[in-house]
Short mmCIF file of C-alpha atoms and ligand atoms in Angstrom, two decimals:
data_model
loop_
_atom_site.label_atom_id
_atom_site.label_comp_id
_atom_site.label_asym_id
_atom_site.label_seq_id
_atom_site.Cartn_x
_atom_site.Cartn_y
_atom_site.Cartn_z
CA MET A 1 118.29 161.46 169.57
CA ARG A 2 121.12 159.15 170.74
CA ILE A 3 120.73 155.39 170.88
CA SER A 4 122.72 152.27 171.41
CA MET A 5 122.15 148.92 169.87
CA ILE A 6 123.10 145.97 172.07
CA GLY A 7 124.05 143.17 169.73
CA THR A 8 125.69 143.84 166.55
CA GLY A 9 124.44 140.86 164.44
CA TYR A 10 122.09 140.52 161.29
CA VAL A 11 119.45 142.62 163.09
CA GLY A 12 121.52 144.92 165.39
CA LEU A 13 123.95 145.95 162.71
CA VAL A 14 121.19 146.61 159.95
CA SER A 15 118.78 148.47 162.55
CA GLY A 16 121.66 150.54 163.86
CA THR A 17 122.90 151.46 160.49
CA CYS A 18 119.57 152.37 159.32
CA PHE A 19 118.75 154.45 162.31
CA SER A 20 121.70 156.29 161.74
CA GLU A 21 120.90 156.84 158.13
CA PHE A 22 117.48 158.41 159.64
CA GLY A 23 119.88 161.05 161.29
CA VAL A 24 119.98 159.33 164.84
CA ASP A 25 123.23 159.13 166.56
CA VAL A 26 123.99 155.37 167.03
CA THR A 27 126.57 153.31 168.82
CA CYS A 28 126.37 149.73 168.09
CA VAL A 29 127.82 147.62 170.82
CA ASP A 30 129.03 143.88 170.95
CA LYS A 31 130.88 141.59 173.17
CA ASP A 32 132.47 139.82 170.42
CA ALA A 33 135.54 141.93 170.17
CA ARG A 34 136.77 140.55 166.69
CA LYS A 35 133.38 141.82 165.28
CA ILE A 36 133.79 145.21 166.53
CA ASP A 37 137.49 145.39 165.46
CA ARG A 38 136.44 144.51 161.99
CA LEU A 39 133.65 146.93 161.96
CA ASN A 40 136.13 149.69 163.00
CA ASN A 41 138.51 148.58 160.21
CA GLY A 42 135.77 149.14 157.67
CA GLU A 43 134.96 145.45 157.32
CA ILE A 44 131.45 144.13 157.41
CA PRO A 45 131.11 140.95 159.26
CA ILE A 46 128.15 139.42 157.55
CA PHE A 47 126.95 139.49 153.80
CA GLU A 48 124.05 141.75 153.40
CA PRO A 49 123.61 143.65 150.14
CA GLY A 50 124.26 147.23 150.35
CA LEU A 51 125.28 147.19 154.01
CA ASP A 52 128.90 148.20 153.35
CA ALA A 53 128.08 151.37 151.70
CA LEU A 54 125.55 152.46 154.07
CA VAL A 55 127.75 151.69 157.04
CA ALA A 56 130.60 153.51 155.48
CA SER A 57 128.70 156.75 154.88
CA ASN A 58 127.28 156.85 158.39
CA VAL A 59 130.54 156.26 159.93
CA ALA A 60 132.00 159.26 157.88
CA ALA A 61 129.21 161.26 158.77
CA GLY A 62 129.97 160.70 162.37
CA ARG A 63 126.70 159.14 163.35
CA LEU A 64 127.44 155.53 163.54
CA SER A 65 130.30 153.94 165.74
CA PHE A 66 131.11 150.63 167.16
CA THR A 67 132.55 149.59 170.62
CA THR A 68 132.64 146.81 173.06
CA ASP A 69 132.08 149.20 175.75
CA LEU A 70 128.44 148.74 176.62
CA SER A 71 128.46 151.32 179.74
CA GLU A 72 129.73 154.25 178.12
CA ALA A 73 127.36 153.72 175.12
CA VAL A 74 124.26 153.31 177.33
CA ALA A 75 125.11 156.13 179.81
CA ALA A 76 124.75 158.51 176.74
CA SER A 77 121.78 157.09 175.19
CA ASP A 78 118.01 158.07 175.18
CA ALA A 79 117.06 154.67 174.00
CA VAL A 80 118.84 151.35 174.31
CA PHE A 81 117.95 148.53 171.82
CA ILE A 82 118.47 145.06 172.81
CA ALA A 83 119.13 142.95 169.66
CA VAL A 84 120.98 139.93 170.99
CA GLY A 85 120.23 136.41 169.88
CA THR A 86 117.29 134.32 171.32
CA PRO A 87 118.29 130.85 169.81
CA SER A 88 116.19 127.62 170.64
CA ARG A 89 117.21 126.38 174.03
CA ARG A 90 118.77 122.86 173.74
CA GLY A 91 116.51 120.15 174.67
CA ASP A 92 113.07 121.81 175.10
CA GLY A 93 112.84 124.18 172.06
CA HIS A 94 111.98 127.31 174.50
CA ALA A 95 113.57 130.46 173.39
CA ASP A 96 116.86 130.92 175.14
CA LEU A 97 116.65 134.37 176.86
CA SER A 98 119.99 134.32 178.95
CA TYR A 99 121.51 136.83 176.31
CA VAL A 100 118.57 139.12 176.79
CA TYR A 101 118.52 139.02 180.61
CA ALA A 102 122.26 139.40 180.66
CA ALA A 103 122.05 142.44 178.64
CA ALA A 104 119.15 143.84 180.54
CA ARG A 105 121.50 143.71 183.77
CA GLU A 106 124.43 145.29 182.16
CA ILE A 107 122.24 148.18 180.83
CA ALA A 108 120.60 148.65 184.15
CA ARG A 109 124.07 149.23 185.71
CA ALA A 110 124.82 151.86 183.18
CA MET A 111 121.80 153.77 182.69
CA THR A 112 121.73 157.58 183.45
CA GLY A 113 118.59 159.68 183.24
CA TYR A 114 115.16 158.68 181.69
CA THR A 115 115.94 155.76 179.35
CA VAL A 116 113.84 153.68 176.95
CA VAL A 117 114.93 150.11 176.90
CA VAL A 118 113.51 148.35 173.70
CA THR A 119 113.51 144.71 172.93
CA LYS A 120 114.14 144.27 169.33
CA SER A 121 115.15 140.54 169.71
CA THR A 122 112.38 138.19 169.07
CA VAL A 123 111.12 137.52 172.59
CA PRO A 124 108.37 135.40 174.11
CA VAL A 125 105.27 136.97 175.71
CA GLY A 126 106.19 138.29 179.33
CA THR A 127 109.90 138.84 178.36
CA GLY A 128 109.62 142.71 178.35
CA ARG A 129 107.86 142.49 181.86
CA GLU A 130 110.82 140.48 183.19
CA VAL A 131 113.27 142.78 181.56
CA ALA A 132 111.67 145.63 183.50
CA ARG A 133 111.78 143.45 186.69
CA ILE A 134 115.44 142.90 186.19
CA ILE A 135 116.25 146.44 185.72
CA ARG A 136 114.27 147.40 188.90
CA GLU A 137 115.96 144.69 190.78
CA GLU A 138 119.41 145.88 189.56
CA ARG A 139 118.71 149.65 189.80
CA PRO A 140 115.76 150.52 192.15
CA ASP A 141 116.51 154.37 191.37
CA ALA A 142 116.34 153.97 187.62
CA ASP A 143 113.83 155.99 185.49
CA PHE A 144 112.97 153.84 182.62
CA ASP A 145 110.36 152.17 180.52
CA VAL A 146 110.49 148.99 178.57
CA VAL A 147 109.08 148.84 174.99
CA SER A 148 108.69 145.85 172.62
CA ASN A 149 109.43 146.80 169.02
CA PRO A 150 110.05 143.40 167.16
CA GLU A 151 111.91 143.47 164.01
CA PHE A 152 110.36 142.19 160.67
CA LEU A 153 113.40 142.41 158.38
CA ARG A 154 114.47 139.74 155.84
CA GLU A 155 117.98 138.72 155.35
CA GLY A 156 119.01 139.55 151.73
CA SER A 157 116.70 142.54 151.57
CA ALA A 158 117.29 143.80 155.14
CA ILE A 159 118.00 147.37 154.37
CA GLN A 160 115.06 147.92 152.25
CA ASP A 161 112.90 145.84 154.66
CA PHE A 162 114.02 148.32 157.47
CA MET A 163 113.67 151.60 155.40
CA ARG A 164 110.48 150.78 153.94
CA PRO A 165 108.59 148.25 156.19
CA ASP A 166 105.04 147.15 155.82
CA ARG A 167 104.39 148.37 159.50
CA VAL A 168 106.26 149.18 162.72
CA VAL A 169 104.98 147.56 165.82
CA ILE A 170 105.57 149.47 169.15
CA GLY A 171 104.38 147.77 172.52
CA THR A 172 104.25 150.02 175.29
CA SER A 173 101.62 151.96 177.51
CA SER A 174 103.94 154.62 178.68
CA PRO A 175 103.21 157.92 176.65
CA ARG A 176 106.66 159.03 177.41
CA ALA A 177 108.31 156.03 175.83
CA GLN A 178 105.95 156.33 172.94
CA GLU A 179 107.06 159.83 172.22
CA VAL A 180 110.62 158.66 172.25
CA MET A 181 109.78 155.83 169.74
CA ARG A 182 107.71 158.22 167.45
CA GLN A 183 110.74 160.42 167.33
CA LEU A 184 113.28 157.70 166.39
CA TYR A 185 110.74 156.54 163.49
CA ARG A 186 109.92 159.98 162.52
CA VAL A 187 111.32 159.23 158.90
CA LEU A 188 109.05 156.39 158.65
CA TYR A 189 106.04 158.29 159.84
CA LEU A 190 106.63 160.85 157.26
CA ILE A 191 106.32 158.38 154.38
CA GLU A 192 103.02 157.18 155.98
CA THR A 193 104.29 153.76 157.24
CA PRO A 194 101.56 152.26 159.40
CA ILE A 195 102.82 152.47 163.04
CA LEU A 196 100.83 150.13 165.42
CA PHE A 197 101.02 151.12 169.02
CA THR A 198 99.99 148.39 171.40
CA GLU A 199 100.38 146.79 174.80
CA LEU A 200 103.90 145.06 175.56
CA GLU A 201 102.48 141.62 175.49
CA THR A 202 100.37 142.19 172.24
CA SER A 203 103.60 143.33 170.34
CA GLU A 204 105.62 140.30 171.55
CA LEU A 205 102.88 138.09 170.24
CA ILE A 206 102.49 139.80 166.97
CA LYS A 207 106.05 138.84 165.85
CA TYR A 208 105.48 135.22 166.65
CA ALA A 209 102.10 135.15 165.19
CA ALA A 210 103.53 136.68 161.92
CA ASN A 211 106.52 134.22 161.66
CA THR A 212 104.47 131.03 162.45
CA PHE A 213 101.73 132.09 159.96
CA LEU A 214 104.42 132.49 157.10
CA ALA A 215 105.88 129.30 158.20
CA THR A 216 102.41 127.59 157.98
CA LYS A 217 101.79 129.05 154.55
CA ILE A 218 105.03 127.55 153.29
CA THR A 219 104.29 124.18 154.76
CA PHE A 220 100.68 124.44 153.25
CA ILE A 221 102.07 124.78 149.79
CA ASN A 222 104.77 122.24 150.40
CA GLU A 223 102.05 119.55 151.35
CA ILE A 224 99.89 120.75 148.16
CA ALA A 225 103.22 120.17 146.25
CA ASP A 226 103.34 116.65 147.64
CA LEU A 227 99.72 115.99 146.49
CA CYS A 228 100.25 117.56 142.92
CA GLU A 229 103.10 115.02 142.45
CA LYS A 230 100.50 112.14 143.15
CA VAL A 231 97.72 113.53 140.82
CA GLY A 232 99.78 114.93 138.01
CA ALA A 233 99.00 118.65 138.88
CA ASN A 234 101.37 121.61 138.72
CA VAL A 235 102.08 123.39 142.07
CA HIS A 236 103.26 126.43 140.56
CA ASP A 237 100.08 126.86 138.67
CA VAL A 238 98.12 126.10 141.80
CA ALA A 239 100.18 128.69 143.82
CA ARG A 240 99.30 131.17 141.30
CA GLY A 241 95.72 130.25 141.07
CA ILE A 242 95.07 130.59 144.61
CA GLY A 243 97.58 133.61 145.18
CA LEU A 244 95.97 135.78 142.86
CA ASP A 245 93.07 135.85 145.36
CA ASN A 246 93.94 138.91 147.47
CA ARG A 247 92.53 137.14 150.45
CA ILE A 248 95.25 134.66 150.04
CA GLY A 249 98.09 136.59 148.63
CA ARG A 250 100.92 135.54 146.20
CA LYS A 251 103.91 135.53 148.56
CA PHE A 252 105.24 132.54 150.58
CA LEU A 253 103.62 130.14 148.15
CA HIS A 254 106.88 128.78 146.64
CA ALA A 255 107.12 124.93 147.33
CA GLY A 256 110.46 123.84 148.28
CA PRO A 257 112.68 121.72 150.62
CA GLY A 258 111.20 123.05 153.81
CA TYR A 259 111.56 126.22 155.53
CA GLY A 260 114.89 127.12 157.53
CA GLY A 261 116.98 130.03 158.55
CA SER A 262 117.59 131.78 161.82
CA CYS A 263 114.10 132.78 162.43
CA PHE A 264 111.28 130.43 161.47
CA PRO A 265 112.52 127.11 163.02
CA LYS A 266 113.30 128.53 166.49
CA ASP A 267 110.31 130.83 166.47
CA THR A 268 107.77 128.39 165.53
CA LEU A 269 109.18 126.02 168.25
CA ALA A 270 109.15 128.67 170.79
CA LEU A 271 105.72 129.73 170.29
CA VAL A 272 104.48 125.95 170.36
CA LYS A 273 106.12 125.67 173.86
CA THR A 274 104.50 129.03 175.17
CA ALA A 275 101.05 128.06 173.94
CA GLN A 276 101.44 124.51 175.53
CA GLU A 277 102.53 126.07 178.74
CA GLU A 278 99.73 128.63 178.75
CA GLY A 279 97.05 125.76 178.29
CA ALA A 280 96.13 127.16 174.65
CA PRO A 281 98.16 124.63 172.44
CA LEU A 282 98.50 125.80 168.88
CA ARG A 283 97.90 122.47 167.14
CA ILE A 284 98.30 123.85 163.61
CA VAL A 285 101.80 125.07 164.30
CA GLU A 286 102.62 122.01 166.14
CA THR A 287 102.03 120.00 163.04
CA VAL A 288 103.82 122.54 160.87
CA VAL A 289 107.13 122.13 163.01
CA ASP A 290 106.71 118.24 162.58
CA ILE A 291 105.82 118.31 158.89
CA ASN A 292 108.79 120.66 158.03
CA ALA A 293 111.41 118.76 160.14
CA LYS A 294 110.49 115.66 158.43
CA ARG A 295 110.34 117.29 155.05
CA LYS A 296 113.79 118.50 155.01
CA LYS A 297 115.00 114.87 156.01
CA ALA A 298 113.01 113.48 153.18
CA MET A 299 114.64 115.59 150.52
CA ALA A 300 117.70 113.30 150.35
CA THR A 301 115.48 110.54 149.06
CA ARG A 302 114.54 112.63 146.13
CA VAL A 303 118.18 112.61 145.18
CA LEU A 304 118.41 108.82 146.02
CA ASP A 305 115.35 108.14 143.52
CA ALA A 306 116.91 110.28 140.75
CA CYS A 307 119.99 108.04 140.95
CA ASP A 308 118.28 104.81 140.57
CA GLY A 309 118.00 104.25 144.40
CA SER A 310 121.64 104.24 145.32
CA LEU A 311 124.21 106.95 146.13
CA GLU A 312 126.81 104.52 147.03
CA GLY A 313 130.19 105.55 145.31
CA LYS A 314 128.32 108.55 143.58
CA THR A 315 129.25 112.13 143.49
CA VAL A 316 126.58 114.77 144.16
CA ALA A 317 127.10 118.27 142.98
CA VAL A 318 125.42 120.58 145.55
CA LEU A 319 124.65 124.16 144.28
CA GLY A 320 123.73 126.47 147.29
CA LEU A 321 124.10 125.92 150.97
CA THR A 322 122.56 128.91 152.65
CA PHE A 323 118.92 128.86 153.68
CA LYS A 324 118.22 131.40 150.98
CA PRO A 325 119.92 133.54 148.49
CA ASN A 326 121.72 136.96 149.23
CA THR A 327 122.76 135.89 152.88
CA ASP A 328 125.72 134.13 154.28
CA ASP A 329 123.62 132.85 157.08
CA MET A 330 123.62 128.92 157.44
CA ARG A 331 121.52 128.91 160.61
CA ASP A 332 119.08 126.00 160.25
CA SER A 333 119.58 125.69 156.47
CA PRO A 334 117.87 122.77 154.97
CA SER A 335 121.36 121.81 153.61
CA LEU A 336 122.32 120.78 157.16
CA ASP A 337 119.76 118.08 156.86
CA ILE A 338 120.27 117.14 153.19
CA VAL A 339 123.99 117.14 152.75
CA PRO A 340 124.66 114.77 155.80
CA ALA A 341 122.04 112.48 154.59
CA LEU A 342 123.68 112.41 151.12
CA VAL A 343 127.03 111.66 152.59
CA GLU A 344 125.38 109.03 154.90
CA ALA A 345 124.04 107.33 151.88
CA GLY A 346 127.51 106.88 150.49
CA ALA A 347 127.71 109.99 148.37
CA THR A 348 130.77 112.14 147.85
CA VAL A 349 129.38 115.87 147.89
CA ARG A 350 130.93 118.59 145.80
CA ALA A 351 129.39 121.96 146.89
CA PHE A 352 129.38 125.62 146.07
CA ASP A 353 127.70 128.55 147.50
CA PRO A 354 128.42 132.21 146.56
CA GLU A 355 128.58 133.48 150.33
CA GLY A 356 127.94 130.75 152.72
CA MET A 357 131.04 128.53 152.32
CA ASP A 358 133.07 130.17 155.22
CA GLU A 359 130.33 129.31 157.75
CA ALA A 360 129.36 126.01 156.08
CA ARG A 361 132.85 124.46 156.42
CA GLY A 362 132.61 124.24 160.17
CA LEU A 363 129.14 122.55 159.94
CA LEU A 364 129.60 120.38 157.05
CA PRO A 365 133.11 119.39 157.13
CA ASP A 366 132.98 115.95 155.28
CA ILE A 367 132.44 117.52 151.76
CA THR A 368 134.55 119.27 149.04
CA TYR A 369 134.08 122.95 148.59
CA CYS A 370 134.34 124.09 145.05
CA ASP A 371 135.21 127.43 143.11
CA ASP A 372 132.01 127.83 141.32
CA ALA A 373 128.99 125.84 140.08
CA TYR A 374 130.72 124.29 137.12
CA ASP A 375 133.67 123.13 139.22
CA ALA A 376 131.03 121.49 141.64
CA MET A 377 129.42 119.68 138.61
CA THR A 378 132.70 118.35 137.23
CA GLY A 379 132.52 114.54 137.45
CA ALA A 380 129.13 114.40 139.47
CA ASP A 381 126.64 111.92 138.81
CA VAL A 382 123.87 114.32 139.82
CA VAL A 383 123.41 118.00 140.52
CA VAL A 384 121.19 119.33 143.12
CA LEU A 385 119.90 122.84 143.14
CA LEU A 386 119.46 123.80 146.95
CA THR A 387 119.30 127.49 147.03
CA GLU A 388 118.14 129.80 144.12
CA TRP A 389 121.11 132.15 143.98
CA ASN A 390 120.83 134.27 140.90
CA GLU A 391 123.84 132.73 139.28
CA PHE A 392 122.26 129.14 139.48
CA ARG A 393 119.12 130.43 137.47
CA ALA A 394 121.04 130.79 134.10
CA LEU A 395 123.50 127.93 134.16
CA ASN A 396 125.01 127.11 130.79
CA LEU A 397 123.19 123.62 130.47
CA GLU A 398 125.47 122.51 127.42
CA ARG A 399 128.45 123.17 129.62
CA ALA A 400 126.97 121.28 132.70
CA LYS A 401 126.08 118.40 130.52
CA ALA A 402 129.55 118.07 129.29
CA LEU A 403 130.99 118.25 132.95
CA LEU A 404 128.39 115.95 134.47
CA LYS A 405 128.97 112.16 134.27
CA ALA A 406 125.08 111.93 133.66
CA PRO A 407 122.62 114.69 132.99
CA VAL A 408 120.59 114.40 135.93
CA MET A 409 119.18 117.53 137.92
CA VAL A 410 117.19 117.65 141.11
CA ASP A 411 115.89 120.98 141.51
CA LEU A 412 114.58 121.65 145.03
CA ARG A 413 113.66 125.34 144.15
CA ASN A 414 111.78 124.94 141.07
CA VAL A 415 114.07 127.31 139.25
CA TYR A 416 113.96 125.59 135.82
CA THR A 417 111.05 124.66 133.60
CA PRO A 418 110.61 120.97 133.28
CA ALA A 419 109.79 121.00 129.54
CA ASP A 420 113.05 123.02 128.92
CA MET A 421 115.18 120.82 131.07
CA VAL A 422 114.02 117.57 129.00
CA ALA A 423 114.28 119.36 125.85
CA ALA A 424 118.16 120.11 126.91
CA GLY A 425 118.57 116.23 127.47
CA PHE A 426 118.27 116.24 131.32
CA ARG A 427 116.67 113.74 133.53
CA TYR A 428 115.01 116.30 135.76
CA THR A 429 113.04 116.15 139.00
CA SER A 430 111.56 119.21 140.81
CA ILE A 431 108.98 119.90 143.48
CA GLY A 432 105.34 119.32 142.86
CA ARG A 433 105.55 119.90 138.81
CA PRO A 434 105.11 116.90 136.47
CA THR A 435 108.26 116.41 134.18
CA PRO A 436 107.24 115.46 130.48
CA ASP A 437 108.24 112.07 129.30
CA PRO A 438 110.85 112.73 126.62
CA SER A 439 109.69 109.60 124.70
CA GLU A 440 106.48 111.54 124.06
CA GLY A 441 108.48 114.00 122.25
N1 NAD B 501 118.37 137.49 161.42
C1 NAD B 501 117.17 137.84 161.35
O1 NAD B 501 116.70 137.85 159.90
C2 NAD B 501 116.01 138.34 162.22
C3 NAD B 501 115.02 139.01 161.74
C4 NAD B 501 114.11 139.64 162.72
C5 NAD B 501 114.27 139.32 164.03
N2 NAD B 501 115.37 138.84 164.36
C6 NAD B 501 115.63 138.49 165.84
O2 NAD B 501 116.50 139.36 166.40
C7 NAD B 501 117.49 138.89 167.30
C8 NAD B 501 118.94 138.94 166.81
O3 NAD B 501 118.99 138.12 165.49
P1 NAD B 501 120.47 138.17 164.93
O4 NAD B 501 120.09 137.40 163.67
O5 NAD B 501 120.86 139.50 164.61
O6 NAD B 501 121.39 137.32 165.69
P2 NAD B 501 122.99 137.42 165.89
O7 NAD B 501 123.39 136.17 166.26
O8 NAD B 501 123.50 137.51 164.20
O9 NAD B 501 123.54 138.67 166.51
C9 NAD B 501 123.37 138.63 167.99
C10 NAD B 501 124.53 139.47 168.42
O10 NAD B 501 124.56 139.82 169.93
C11 NAD B 501 125.92 139.75 170.57
N3 NAD B 501 125.48 139.82 171.79
C12 NAD B 501 125.01 138.77 172.79
N4 NAD B 501 124.89 139.26 174.11
C13 NAD B 501 125.51 140.47 174.04
C14 NAD B 501 125.67 141.39 174.97
N5 NAD B 501 125.33 141.05 176.30
N6 NAD B 501 126.33 142.59 174.85
C15 NAD B 501 126.53 142.86 173.55
N7 NAD B 501 126.32 141.98 172.47
C16 NAD B 501 126.01 140.76 172.83
C17 NAD B 501 126.38 138.74 169.92
O11 NAD B 501 127.87 138.54 169.96
C18 NAD B 501 126.01 138.72 168.41
O12 NAD B 501 126.92 139.42 167.66
C19 NAD B 501 116.89 137.50 167.59
O13 NAD B 501 116.18 137.49 168.44
C20 NAD B 501 116.22 137.10 166.23
O14 NAD B 501 115.34 136.20 166.50
C21 NAD B 501 116.14 138.14 163.36
#
């Protein structure tokens, strides 16, 4: 089997590399020549744990290559995956499908023989049919099928997620295309991964329904955290208490500053738009979108409160900028709302992130980038833990206290235990958990 992956970003590069690990011949295509040059020089343009070794071994085995030449790659392929970006369209929140449709046209011109065209990008219901229409318009003679095969990998654990997924979803009614997809995923079939064959539209909707459900779960626990703060309950224990119920499940019940990242914000918005246009509005998801946007903005107020109501002339140490640990992805990170609000309130921000600072510099230009967590805390009036990177989980609190002007921490990820922090002499705020009063011993 020979495939090409159009778009060599977080999804395309990981999926392409993992397919090559399955024994498929893969050509990853991108129109960003710098990205392809770096890959051809053995560099990995994104941070994803384990990816460098997997790319290197499959390149060495001759199963994985990188090019900007879409035509040559597509002409030689049994299946062509579209893994280009589908960001929010400016102004209306719809998914911007221009990259997908442009790729479809280019693929149509280059196809030879029977070809399965697979949308791996997250695309609204109806996109697969439109891709088929475009290909037919461009090449009335073409022999092809369009399949939806949404990707569920998470940045930070992308390889494991691709290699051992909870399920694979394949949307097509063509037996011929089903057979090609079955061959490509043969390795997963052998380890008894559930493979769900369904219609194109259903498959497209499954991806959005999954992401909006998870975003709703996060938003639910965030609101429960707010209630916990009012009534003196502990959201960590509430989450455990409900999560141990198998009908609910323990995952995605971590209260925090609001969801961010390259998928949830844009996918929730896009599904809301689709549902409104179809006359079946998803009012729960509309509310989730609204609550989450307000929540991210409100987080700066917690820092303000921890500093007695004013940040004017104060220095804030920010630990973590990416939307979650183990990625360099800054897209829609809560830090992009919180940090500017701190600066707006008069604070000087000293930040450190293990992998996200190169990307952050362009997005958050008005802050100081530091060498490590301790450098960031030097001379600061308060430290804000924004992303739960492992290296922030075991800070030397005595050293931190000696570097900070005042021992104040706002922990937006509930990494530390309130009682321990009070015992260590910190004024400590977290999300949805009471902090013991130090005067009560
Ligand atoms: N990032 C994730 O965790 C994740 C997870 C699941 C699904 N998805 C979905 O996968 C899709 C891709 O996301 P991503 O994060 O990999 O995006 P990305 O921005 O990292 O990568 C997209 C790549 O496509 C390239 N590209 C665009 N048009 C092209 C064309 N015509 N020919 C060749 N290359 C082209 C771009 O240069 C870029 O390198 C999106 O629809 C996203 O919603 C992402």
